[in-house]
Coordinates of C-alpha atoms and ligand atoms in Angstrom, one line a residue:
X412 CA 107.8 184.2 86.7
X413 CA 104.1 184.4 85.8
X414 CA 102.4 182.0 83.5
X415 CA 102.3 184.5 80.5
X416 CA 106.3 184.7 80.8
X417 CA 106.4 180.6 80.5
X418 CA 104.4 180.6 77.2
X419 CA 107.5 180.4 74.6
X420 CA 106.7 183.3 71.5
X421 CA 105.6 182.0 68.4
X422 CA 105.9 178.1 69.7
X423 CA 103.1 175.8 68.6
X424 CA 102.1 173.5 71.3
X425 CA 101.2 169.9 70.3
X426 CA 98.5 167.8 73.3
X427 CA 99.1 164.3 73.2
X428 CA 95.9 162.6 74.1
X429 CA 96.4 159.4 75.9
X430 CA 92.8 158.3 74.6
X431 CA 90.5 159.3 71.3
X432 CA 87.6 160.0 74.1
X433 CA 89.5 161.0 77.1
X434 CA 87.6 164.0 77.9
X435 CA 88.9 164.3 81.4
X436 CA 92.2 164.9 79.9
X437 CA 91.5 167.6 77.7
X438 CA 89.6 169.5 80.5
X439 CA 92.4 169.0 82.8
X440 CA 94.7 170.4 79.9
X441 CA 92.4 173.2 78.1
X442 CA 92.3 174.7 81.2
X443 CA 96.0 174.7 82.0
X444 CA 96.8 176.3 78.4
X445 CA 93.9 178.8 78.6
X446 CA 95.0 180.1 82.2
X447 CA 98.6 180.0 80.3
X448 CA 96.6 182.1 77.5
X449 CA 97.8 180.1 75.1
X450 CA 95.6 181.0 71.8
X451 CA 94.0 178.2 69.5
X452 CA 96.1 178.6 66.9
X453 CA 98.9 177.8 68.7
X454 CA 97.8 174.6 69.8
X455 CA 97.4 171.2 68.1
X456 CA 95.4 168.4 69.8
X457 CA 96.9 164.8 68.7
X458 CA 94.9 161.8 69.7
X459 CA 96.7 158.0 69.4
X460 CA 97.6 156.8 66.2
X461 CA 96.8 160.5 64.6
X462 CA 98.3 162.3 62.0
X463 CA 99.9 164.5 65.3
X464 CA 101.2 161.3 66.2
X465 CA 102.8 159.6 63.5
X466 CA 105.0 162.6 63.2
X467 CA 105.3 163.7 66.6
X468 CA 109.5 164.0 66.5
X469 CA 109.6 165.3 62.8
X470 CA 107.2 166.8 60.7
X471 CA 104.5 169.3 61.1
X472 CA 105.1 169.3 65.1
X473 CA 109.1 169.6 64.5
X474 CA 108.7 172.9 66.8
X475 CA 107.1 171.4 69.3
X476 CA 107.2 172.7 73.3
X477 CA 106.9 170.8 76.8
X478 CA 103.3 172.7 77.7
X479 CA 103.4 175.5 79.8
X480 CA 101.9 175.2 83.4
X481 CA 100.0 177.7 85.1
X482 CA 100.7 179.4 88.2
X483 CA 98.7 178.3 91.5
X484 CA 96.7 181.7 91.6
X485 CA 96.3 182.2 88.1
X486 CA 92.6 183.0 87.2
X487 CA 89.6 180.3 87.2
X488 CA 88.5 179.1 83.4
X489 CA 84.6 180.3 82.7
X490 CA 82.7 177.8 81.3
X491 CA 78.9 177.4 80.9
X492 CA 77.1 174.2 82.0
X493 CA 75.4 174.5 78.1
X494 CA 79.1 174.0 77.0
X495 CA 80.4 171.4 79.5
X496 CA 77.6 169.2 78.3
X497 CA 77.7 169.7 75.1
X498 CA 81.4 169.2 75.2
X499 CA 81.8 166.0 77.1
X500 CA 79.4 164.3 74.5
X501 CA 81.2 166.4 70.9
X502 CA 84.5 165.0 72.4
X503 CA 83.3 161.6 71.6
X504 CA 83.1 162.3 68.4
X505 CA 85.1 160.5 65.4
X506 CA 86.0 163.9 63.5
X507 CA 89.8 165.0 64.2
X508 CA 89.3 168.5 64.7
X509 CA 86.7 168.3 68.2
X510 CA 89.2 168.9 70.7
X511 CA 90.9 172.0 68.9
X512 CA 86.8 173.6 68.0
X513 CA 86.3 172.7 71.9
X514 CA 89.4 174.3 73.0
X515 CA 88.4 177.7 70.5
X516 CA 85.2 177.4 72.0
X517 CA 86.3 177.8 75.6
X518 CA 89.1 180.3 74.6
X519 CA 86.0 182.2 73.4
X520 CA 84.2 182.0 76.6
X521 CA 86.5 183.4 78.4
X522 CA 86.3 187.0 76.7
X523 CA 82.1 185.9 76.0
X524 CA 80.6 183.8 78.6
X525 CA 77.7 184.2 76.6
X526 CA 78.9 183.1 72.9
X527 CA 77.2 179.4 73.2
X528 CA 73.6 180.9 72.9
X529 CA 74.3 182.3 69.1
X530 CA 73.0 179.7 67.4
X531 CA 74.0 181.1 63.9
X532 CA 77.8 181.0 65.4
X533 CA 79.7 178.3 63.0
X534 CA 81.2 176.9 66.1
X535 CA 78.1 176.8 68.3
X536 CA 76.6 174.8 65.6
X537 CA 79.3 172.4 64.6
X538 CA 79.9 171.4 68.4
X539 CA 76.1 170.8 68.6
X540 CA 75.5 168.4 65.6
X541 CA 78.8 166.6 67.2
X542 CA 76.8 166.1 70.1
X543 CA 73.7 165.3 68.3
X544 CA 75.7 162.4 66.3
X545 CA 76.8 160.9 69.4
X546 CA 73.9 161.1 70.9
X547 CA 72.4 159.1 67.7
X548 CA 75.3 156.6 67.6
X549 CA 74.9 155.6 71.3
X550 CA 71.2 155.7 70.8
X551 CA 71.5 152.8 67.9
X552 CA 74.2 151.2 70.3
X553 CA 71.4 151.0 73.4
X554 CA 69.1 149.9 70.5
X555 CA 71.2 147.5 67.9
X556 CA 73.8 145.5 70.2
X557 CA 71.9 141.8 70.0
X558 CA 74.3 139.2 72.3
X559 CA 74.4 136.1 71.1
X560 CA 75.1 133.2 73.7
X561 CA 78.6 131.2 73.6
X562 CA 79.2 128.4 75.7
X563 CA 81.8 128.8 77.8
X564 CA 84.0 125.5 79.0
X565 CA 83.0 125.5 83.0
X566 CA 78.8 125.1 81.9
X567 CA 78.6 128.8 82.6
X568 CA 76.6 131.1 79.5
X569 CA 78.8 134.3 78.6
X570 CA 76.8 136.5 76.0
X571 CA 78.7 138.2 73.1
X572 CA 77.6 140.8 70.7
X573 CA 79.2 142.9 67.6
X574 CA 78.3 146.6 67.3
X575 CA 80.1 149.3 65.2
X576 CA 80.0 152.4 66.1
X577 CA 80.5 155.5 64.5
X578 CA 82.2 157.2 67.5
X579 CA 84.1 156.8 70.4
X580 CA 81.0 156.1 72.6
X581 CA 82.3 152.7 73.8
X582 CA 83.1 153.1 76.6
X583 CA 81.1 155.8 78.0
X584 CA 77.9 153.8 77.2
X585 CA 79.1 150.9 79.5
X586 CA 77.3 151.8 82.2
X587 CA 74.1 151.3 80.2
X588 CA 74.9 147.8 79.4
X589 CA 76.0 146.8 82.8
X590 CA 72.7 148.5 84.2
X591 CA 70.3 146.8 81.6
X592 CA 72.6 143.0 81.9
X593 CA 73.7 143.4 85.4
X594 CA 73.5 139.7 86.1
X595 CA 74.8 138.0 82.4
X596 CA 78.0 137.4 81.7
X597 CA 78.6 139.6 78.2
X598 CA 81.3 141.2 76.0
X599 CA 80.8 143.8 73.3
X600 CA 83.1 143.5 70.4
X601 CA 84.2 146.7 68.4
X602 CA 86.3 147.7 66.2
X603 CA 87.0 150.7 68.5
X604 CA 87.5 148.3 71.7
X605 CA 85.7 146.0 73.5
X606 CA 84.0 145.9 76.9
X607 CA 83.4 142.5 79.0
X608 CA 80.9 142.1 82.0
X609 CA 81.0 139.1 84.7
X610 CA 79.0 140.2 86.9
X611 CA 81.0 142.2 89.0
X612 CA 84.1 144.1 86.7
X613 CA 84.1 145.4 83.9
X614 CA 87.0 145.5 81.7
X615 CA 88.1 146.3 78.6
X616 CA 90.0 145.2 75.8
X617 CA 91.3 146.3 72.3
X618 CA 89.4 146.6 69.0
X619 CA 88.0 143.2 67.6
X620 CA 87.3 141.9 64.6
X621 CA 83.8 140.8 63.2
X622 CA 84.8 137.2 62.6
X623 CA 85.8 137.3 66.6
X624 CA 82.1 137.6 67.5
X625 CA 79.9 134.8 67.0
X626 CA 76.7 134.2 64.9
X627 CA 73.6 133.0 65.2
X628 CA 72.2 131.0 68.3
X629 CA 68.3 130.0 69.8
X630 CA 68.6 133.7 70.9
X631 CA 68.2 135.0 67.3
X632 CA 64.7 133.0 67.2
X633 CA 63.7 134.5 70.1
X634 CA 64.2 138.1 68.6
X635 CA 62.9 136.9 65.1
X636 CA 59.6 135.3 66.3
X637 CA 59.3 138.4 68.8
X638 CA 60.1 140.6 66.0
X639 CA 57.6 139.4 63.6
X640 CA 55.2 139.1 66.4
X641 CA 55.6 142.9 66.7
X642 CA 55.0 143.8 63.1
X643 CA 52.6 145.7 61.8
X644 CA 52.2 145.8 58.1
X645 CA 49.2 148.5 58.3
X646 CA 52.3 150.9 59.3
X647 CA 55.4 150.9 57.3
X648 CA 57.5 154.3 57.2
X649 CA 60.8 152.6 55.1
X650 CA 62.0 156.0 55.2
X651 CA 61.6 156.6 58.8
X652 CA 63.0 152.7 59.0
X653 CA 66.3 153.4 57.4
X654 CA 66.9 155.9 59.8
X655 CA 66.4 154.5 62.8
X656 CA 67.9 151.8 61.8
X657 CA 70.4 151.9 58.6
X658 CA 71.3 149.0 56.7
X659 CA 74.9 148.8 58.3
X660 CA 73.3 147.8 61.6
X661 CA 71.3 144.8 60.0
X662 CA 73.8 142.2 59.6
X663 CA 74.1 142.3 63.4
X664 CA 70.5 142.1 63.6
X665 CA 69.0 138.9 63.5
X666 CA 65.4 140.2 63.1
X667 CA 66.4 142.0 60.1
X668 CA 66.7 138.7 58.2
X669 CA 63.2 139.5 57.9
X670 CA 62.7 143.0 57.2
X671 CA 62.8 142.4 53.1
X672 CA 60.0 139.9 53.1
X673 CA 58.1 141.7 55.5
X674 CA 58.6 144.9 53.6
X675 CA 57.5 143.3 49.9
X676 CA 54.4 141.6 51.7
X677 CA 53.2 144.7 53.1
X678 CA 54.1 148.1 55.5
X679 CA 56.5 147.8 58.9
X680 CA 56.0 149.2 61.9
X681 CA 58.4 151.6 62.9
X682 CA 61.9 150.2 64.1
X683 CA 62.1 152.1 67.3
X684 CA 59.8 149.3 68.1
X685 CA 63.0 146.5 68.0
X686 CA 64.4 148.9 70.5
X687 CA 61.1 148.8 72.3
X688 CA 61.6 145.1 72.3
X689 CA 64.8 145.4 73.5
X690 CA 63.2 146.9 76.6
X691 CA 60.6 144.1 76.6
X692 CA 63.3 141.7 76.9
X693 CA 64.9 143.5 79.6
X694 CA 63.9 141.8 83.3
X695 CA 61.6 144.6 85.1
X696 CA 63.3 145.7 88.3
X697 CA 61.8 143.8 91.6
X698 CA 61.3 146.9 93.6
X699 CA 60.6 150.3 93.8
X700 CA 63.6 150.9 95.5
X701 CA 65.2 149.8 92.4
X702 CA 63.4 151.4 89.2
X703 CA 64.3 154.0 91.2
X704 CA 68.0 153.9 91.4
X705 CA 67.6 152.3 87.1
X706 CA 66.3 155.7 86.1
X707 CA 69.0 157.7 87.3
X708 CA 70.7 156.2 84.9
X709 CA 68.3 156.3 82.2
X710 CA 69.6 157.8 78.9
X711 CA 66.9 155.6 76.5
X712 CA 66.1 159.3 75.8
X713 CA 67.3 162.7 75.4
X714 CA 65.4 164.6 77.8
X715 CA 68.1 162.6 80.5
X716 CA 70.7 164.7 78.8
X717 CA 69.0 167.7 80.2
X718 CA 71.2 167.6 83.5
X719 CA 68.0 167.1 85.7
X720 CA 67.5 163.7 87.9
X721 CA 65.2 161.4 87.9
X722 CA 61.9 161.6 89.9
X723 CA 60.4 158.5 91.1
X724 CA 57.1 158.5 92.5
X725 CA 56.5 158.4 95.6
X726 CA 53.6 156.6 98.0
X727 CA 52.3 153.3 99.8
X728 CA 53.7 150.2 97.4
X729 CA 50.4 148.9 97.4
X730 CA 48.1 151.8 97.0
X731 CA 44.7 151.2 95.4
X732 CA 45.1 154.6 93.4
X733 CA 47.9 155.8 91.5
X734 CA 47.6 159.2 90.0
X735 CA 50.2 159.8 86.9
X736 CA 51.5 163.6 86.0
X737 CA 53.1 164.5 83.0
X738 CA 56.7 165.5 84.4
X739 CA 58.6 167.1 87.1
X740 CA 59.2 170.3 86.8
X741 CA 61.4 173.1 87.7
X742 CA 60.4 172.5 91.6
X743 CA 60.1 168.7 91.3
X744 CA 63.4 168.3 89.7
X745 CA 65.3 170.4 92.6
X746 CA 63.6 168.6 95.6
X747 CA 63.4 164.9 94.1
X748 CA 59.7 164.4 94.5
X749 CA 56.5 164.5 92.2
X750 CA 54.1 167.4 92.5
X751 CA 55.3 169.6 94.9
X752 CA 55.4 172.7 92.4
X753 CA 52.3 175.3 91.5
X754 CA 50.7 172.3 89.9
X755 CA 51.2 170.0 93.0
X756 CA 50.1 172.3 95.3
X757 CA 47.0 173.0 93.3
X758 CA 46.2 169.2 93.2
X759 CA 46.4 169.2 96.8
X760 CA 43.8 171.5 97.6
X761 CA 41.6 169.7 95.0
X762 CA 42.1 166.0 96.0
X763 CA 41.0 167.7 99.6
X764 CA 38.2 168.9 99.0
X765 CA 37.4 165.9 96.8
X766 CA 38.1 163.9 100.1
X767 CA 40.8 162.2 98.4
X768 CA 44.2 161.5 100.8
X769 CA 47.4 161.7 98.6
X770 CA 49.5 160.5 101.2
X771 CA 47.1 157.3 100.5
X772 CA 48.2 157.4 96.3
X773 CA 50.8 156.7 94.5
X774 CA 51.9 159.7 93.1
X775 CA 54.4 159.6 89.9
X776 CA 55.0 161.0 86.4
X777 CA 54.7 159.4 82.5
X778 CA 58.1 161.1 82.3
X779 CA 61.0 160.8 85.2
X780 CA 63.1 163.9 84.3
X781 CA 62.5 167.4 83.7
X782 CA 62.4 168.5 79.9
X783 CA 62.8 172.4 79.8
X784 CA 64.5 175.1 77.9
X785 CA 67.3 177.1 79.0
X786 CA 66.5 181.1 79.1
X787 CA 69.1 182.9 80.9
X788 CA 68.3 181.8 84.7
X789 CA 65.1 180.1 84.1
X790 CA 64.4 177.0 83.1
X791 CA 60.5 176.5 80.6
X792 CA 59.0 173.5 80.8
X793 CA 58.8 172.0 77.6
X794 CA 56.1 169.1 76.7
X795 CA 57.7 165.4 76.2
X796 CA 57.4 164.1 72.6
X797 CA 55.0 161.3 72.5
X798 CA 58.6 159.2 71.6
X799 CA 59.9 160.0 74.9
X800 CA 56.9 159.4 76.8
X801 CA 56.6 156.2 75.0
X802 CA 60.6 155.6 76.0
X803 CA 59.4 156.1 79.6
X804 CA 56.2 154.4 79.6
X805 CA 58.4 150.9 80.8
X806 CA 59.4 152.6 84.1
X807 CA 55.8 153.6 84.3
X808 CA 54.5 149.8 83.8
X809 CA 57.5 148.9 86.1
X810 CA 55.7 150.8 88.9
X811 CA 52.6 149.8 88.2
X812 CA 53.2 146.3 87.6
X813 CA 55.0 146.5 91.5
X814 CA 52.2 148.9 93.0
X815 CA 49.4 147.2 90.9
X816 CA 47.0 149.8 91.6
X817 CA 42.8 149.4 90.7
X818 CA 42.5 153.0 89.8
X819 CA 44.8 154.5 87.6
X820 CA 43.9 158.6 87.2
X821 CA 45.6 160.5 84.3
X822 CA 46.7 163.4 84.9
X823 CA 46.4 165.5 80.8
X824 CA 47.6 163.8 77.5
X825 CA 51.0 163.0 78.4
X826 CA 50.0 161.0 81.1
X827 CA 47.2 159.4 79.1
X828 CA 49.6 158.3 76.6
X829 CA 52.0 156.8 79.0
X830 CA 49.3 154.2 80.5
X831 CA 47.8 153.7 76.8
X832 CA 50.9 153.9 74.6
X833 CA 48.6 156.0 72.0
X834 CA 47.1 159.0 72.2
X835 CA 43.4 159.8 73.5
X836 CA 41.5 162.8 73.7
X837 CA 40.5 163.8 77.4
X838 CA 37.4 165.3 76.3
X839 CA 36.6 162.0 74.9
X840 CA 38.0 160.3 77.2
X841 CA 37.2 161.7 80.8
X842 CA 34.2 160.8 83.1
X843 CA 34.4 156.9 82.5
X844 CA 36.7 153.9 82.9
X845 CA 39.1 152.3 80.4
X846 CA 39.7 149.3 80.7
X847 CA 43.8 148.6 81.6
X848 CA 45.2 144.8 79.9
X849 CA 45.8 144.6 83.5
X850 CA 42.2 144.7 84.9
X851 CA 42.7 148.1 86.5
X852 CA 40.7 151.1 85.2
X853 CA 42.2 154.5 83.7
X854 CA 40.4 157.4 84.5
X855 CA 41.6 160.6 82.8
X856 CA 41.4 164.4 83.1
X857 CA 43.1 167.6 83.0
X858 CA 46.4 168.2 84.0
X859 CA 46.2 171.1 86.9
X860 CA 48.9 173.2 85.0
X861 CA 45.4 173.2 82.7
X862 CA 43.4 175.1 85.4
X863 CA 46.7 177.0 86.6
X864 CA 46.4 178.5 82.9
X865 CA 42.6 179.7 82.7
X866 CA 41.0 182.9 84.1
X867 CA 37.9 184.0 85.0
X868 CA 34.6 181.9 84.2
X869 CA 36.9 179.4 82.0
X870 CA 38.8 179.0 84.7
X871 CA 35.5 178.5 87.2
X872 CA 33.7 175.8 84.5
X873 CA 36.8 174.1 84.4
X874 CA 37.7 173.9 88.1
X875 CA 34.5 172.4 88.5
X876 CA 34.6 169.9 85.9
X877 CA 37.8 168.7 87.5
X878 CA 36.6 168.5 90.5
X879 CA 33.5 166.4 89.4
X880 CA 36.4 164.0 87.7
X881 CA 37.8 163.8 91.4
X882 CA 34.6 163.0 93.2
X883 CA 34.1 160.4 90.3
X884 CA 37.2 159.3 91.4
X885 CA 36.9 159.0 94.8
X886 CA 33.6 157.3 95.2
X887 CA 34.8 154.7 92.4
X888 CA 37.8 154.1 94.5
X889 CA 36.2 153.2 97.6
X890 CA 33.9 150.8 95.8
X891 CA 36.7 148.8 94.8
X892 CA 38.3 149.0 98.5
X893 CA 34.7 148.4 99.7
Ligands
URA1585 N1 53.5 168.4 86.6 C1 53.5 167.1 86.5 O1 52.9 166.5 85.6 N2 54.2 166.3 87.4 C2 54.8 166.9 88.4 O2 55.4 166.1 89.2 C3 54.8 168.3 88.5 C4 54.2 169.0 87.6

């Protein structure tokens, strides 16, 4: 019997999912029905304690059938990477209907394996903003969750903290937490589940209560004193405020106790700097070795969700020069190291012939993953947003803070902004020091990719403007090993 022959006429099929965000499961299933073509509309996807569920024996699911299983050799399920991404992170999602818009979605792709790129396609775009509004909730999560610390009977410190999410992103942001607080004891209460770390497991429990989490401890004044410290009246965006960081999240907040006051006296900074302060709080790894293995982890941004990995940088760990690109690229992101692309191997031939040796610098980026646009098989670079290279800009400061480099060399804007954390204008900027809070000096220029772009006599003037930067470069650096 084949597997079209098992697929009952007219029967609707009802998926029981054993979890609201158990993606894994509705893979394992929507391909099993698709391969038994069973269409969309004859399939209901029920998640626990749905509608589905409630009346699972009688009721709109009366007619329900044990699902059909496909045959060994039936035919493989097309799916784009585009849509697997996108899907994993929509399925996530609070809104009842994801699972059966995912499963019409890959139906479709079987017959189109190109219907993700039309963007005007009313599916296309509803599983994107799903992604995009998980992507936001687990955002605020990395940015909001504030522990507070209980004491625990034995002496020991256990950290607890109350966040609400939107979405079912629990558990699939626990890895974040257990990267960032590897080495605390902590629990995060929800009403959609909780998650506790010791240390070593993780495990998880079921929805909480707000009254179950505690409040206030000396770890509020820590974040109130820091986040008044951090204020900066000459700046206030309320607008851009409330939506980084709506009202619903301040109760959990103790530095939002202060927000009103601040506001009426004056103008706030923007919020995303509580999450910056978040980071400030965080320990900075101890070694290279381990920034690098941190930032494969690294979601504080979207450019992560690209599907690339991370690119550390590379060199002697106590290098008197460090030179900072902007991001991998294409190249950089398939081997795993930092300029080894057209731009890289242009920056070779010019540290040469400045007499620099790159094998002596620390080589790295402002950014540690790729940021490109899909188009067909290529991939386009695609410039970081001063946000992200401002997310990124602690990895940077981890390295350098490790390395602790004299001579910093910035490699075009991005990199600029990722030593200064504002922007500068290389023509301004280039030719002479700037002073680091560190002591070391930043030297900027042009980013290669620059040059790569030019022709002709542009392309001549330029080339030799950089390489005058170089030889500035080089000579100040062996006056400071000298
Ligand atoms: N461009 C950069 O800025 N960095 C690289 O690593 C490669 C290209």
């Amino acid at each position: 019997m084949t597997a079209m022959q098992k697929v009952s006429l007219g029967a609707h099929y009802v998926v029981h999912l054993q979890a609201p965000d158990d993606f894994a499961f509705w893979r394992e299933r929507a391909r099993g029905l698709i391969q038994c073509d069973v269409p969309p509309d004859r399939l209901s996807w029920v998640e626990p304690g749905g509608m589905g569920d409630l009346f699972a024996t009688e009721g709109p699911f009366r007619g329900e059938r044990r699902l059909p299983v496909p045959d060994d050799d039936a035919r493989p399920v097309r799916a784009s990477k585009r849509f697997m991404k996108l899907a994993r992170n929509a399925a996530l999602h609070s809104d009842p209907q994801r699972f059966g818009l995912l499963y019409r979605m890959l139906w479709r792709l079987q017959s189109n394996p190109r219907a993700m790129e039309d963007k005007a396609d009313p599916d296309v775009r509803r599983i994107e903003e799903l992604d995009k509004a998980v992507r936001r909730d687990s955002h605020k999560m990395h940015a909001f969750v504030r522990f507070r610390e209980v004491r625990v009977e034995d002496g020991s410190r256990h950290y607890v903290a109350w966040f609400e999410p939107d979405h079912h992103i629990v558990r699939a942001n626990a890895g974040f937490f257990i990267r960032r607080f590897a080495n605390m004891n902590w629990s995060i209460l929800t009403p959609r589940g909780c998650l506790h770390w010791d240390g070593v497991t993780m495990r998880e429990s079921g929805p909480a209560r707000r009254e179950d989490a505690p409040q206030g401890d000396p770890i509020e004044e820590l974040w109130k004193s820091y986040y008044a410290s951090i204020f900066n009246p000459a700046r206030l965006k309320v607008g851009a405020m409330l939506a980084e960081m709506p009202k619903k999240y301040w109760k959990n907040m103790p530095e939002a106790e202060l927000i009103p006051d601040l506001i009426a006296g004056a103008q706030a900074r923007e919020v995303g700097m509580v999450a910056a302060g978040a980071r400030e709080e965080r320990e900075r790894p101890a070694s290279l070795a381990a920034i690098a293995e941190a930032i494969i982890g690294c979601r504080d941004c979207p450019i992560a969700e690209c599907d690339t990995r991370a690119v550390m940088g590379e060199g002697p760990a106590d290098a008197t020069l460090m030179i900072v690109g902007e991001q991998p690229g294409d190249r950089e992101d398939r081997e795993g190291r930092p300029f080894v692309g057209p731009s890289g191997q242009l920056l070779d031939e010019c540290l040469a012939q400045a007499g620099i040796d790159r094998s002596a610098a620390y080589v790295t980026n402002a950014v540690k993953h790729f940021k490109f646009a899909q188009r067909g098989k290529r991939r386009l670079h695609q410039s970081p947003s001063a946000k992200e290279i401002d997310t990124c800009r602690w990895w940077l400061e981890s390295e350098r803070t490790l390395v602790k480099p004299r001579l910093v060399l910035a490699l075009g804007a991005s990199a600029a902004r990722g030593l200064l954390g504002k922007t500068v204008s290389i023509s301004q900027a280039r030719g002479k020091p700037i002073a680091l809070e560190d002591g070391a000096e930043l030297w900027v220029t042009v980013h290669p990719s620059y040059l790569l772009r030019l022709e002709g006599t542009a392309h001549e003037e330029q080339g030799a403007r950089f390489a005058a930067d170089l030889a500035a470069v080089k000579a100040r650096v062996a006056e400071l090993e000298g």
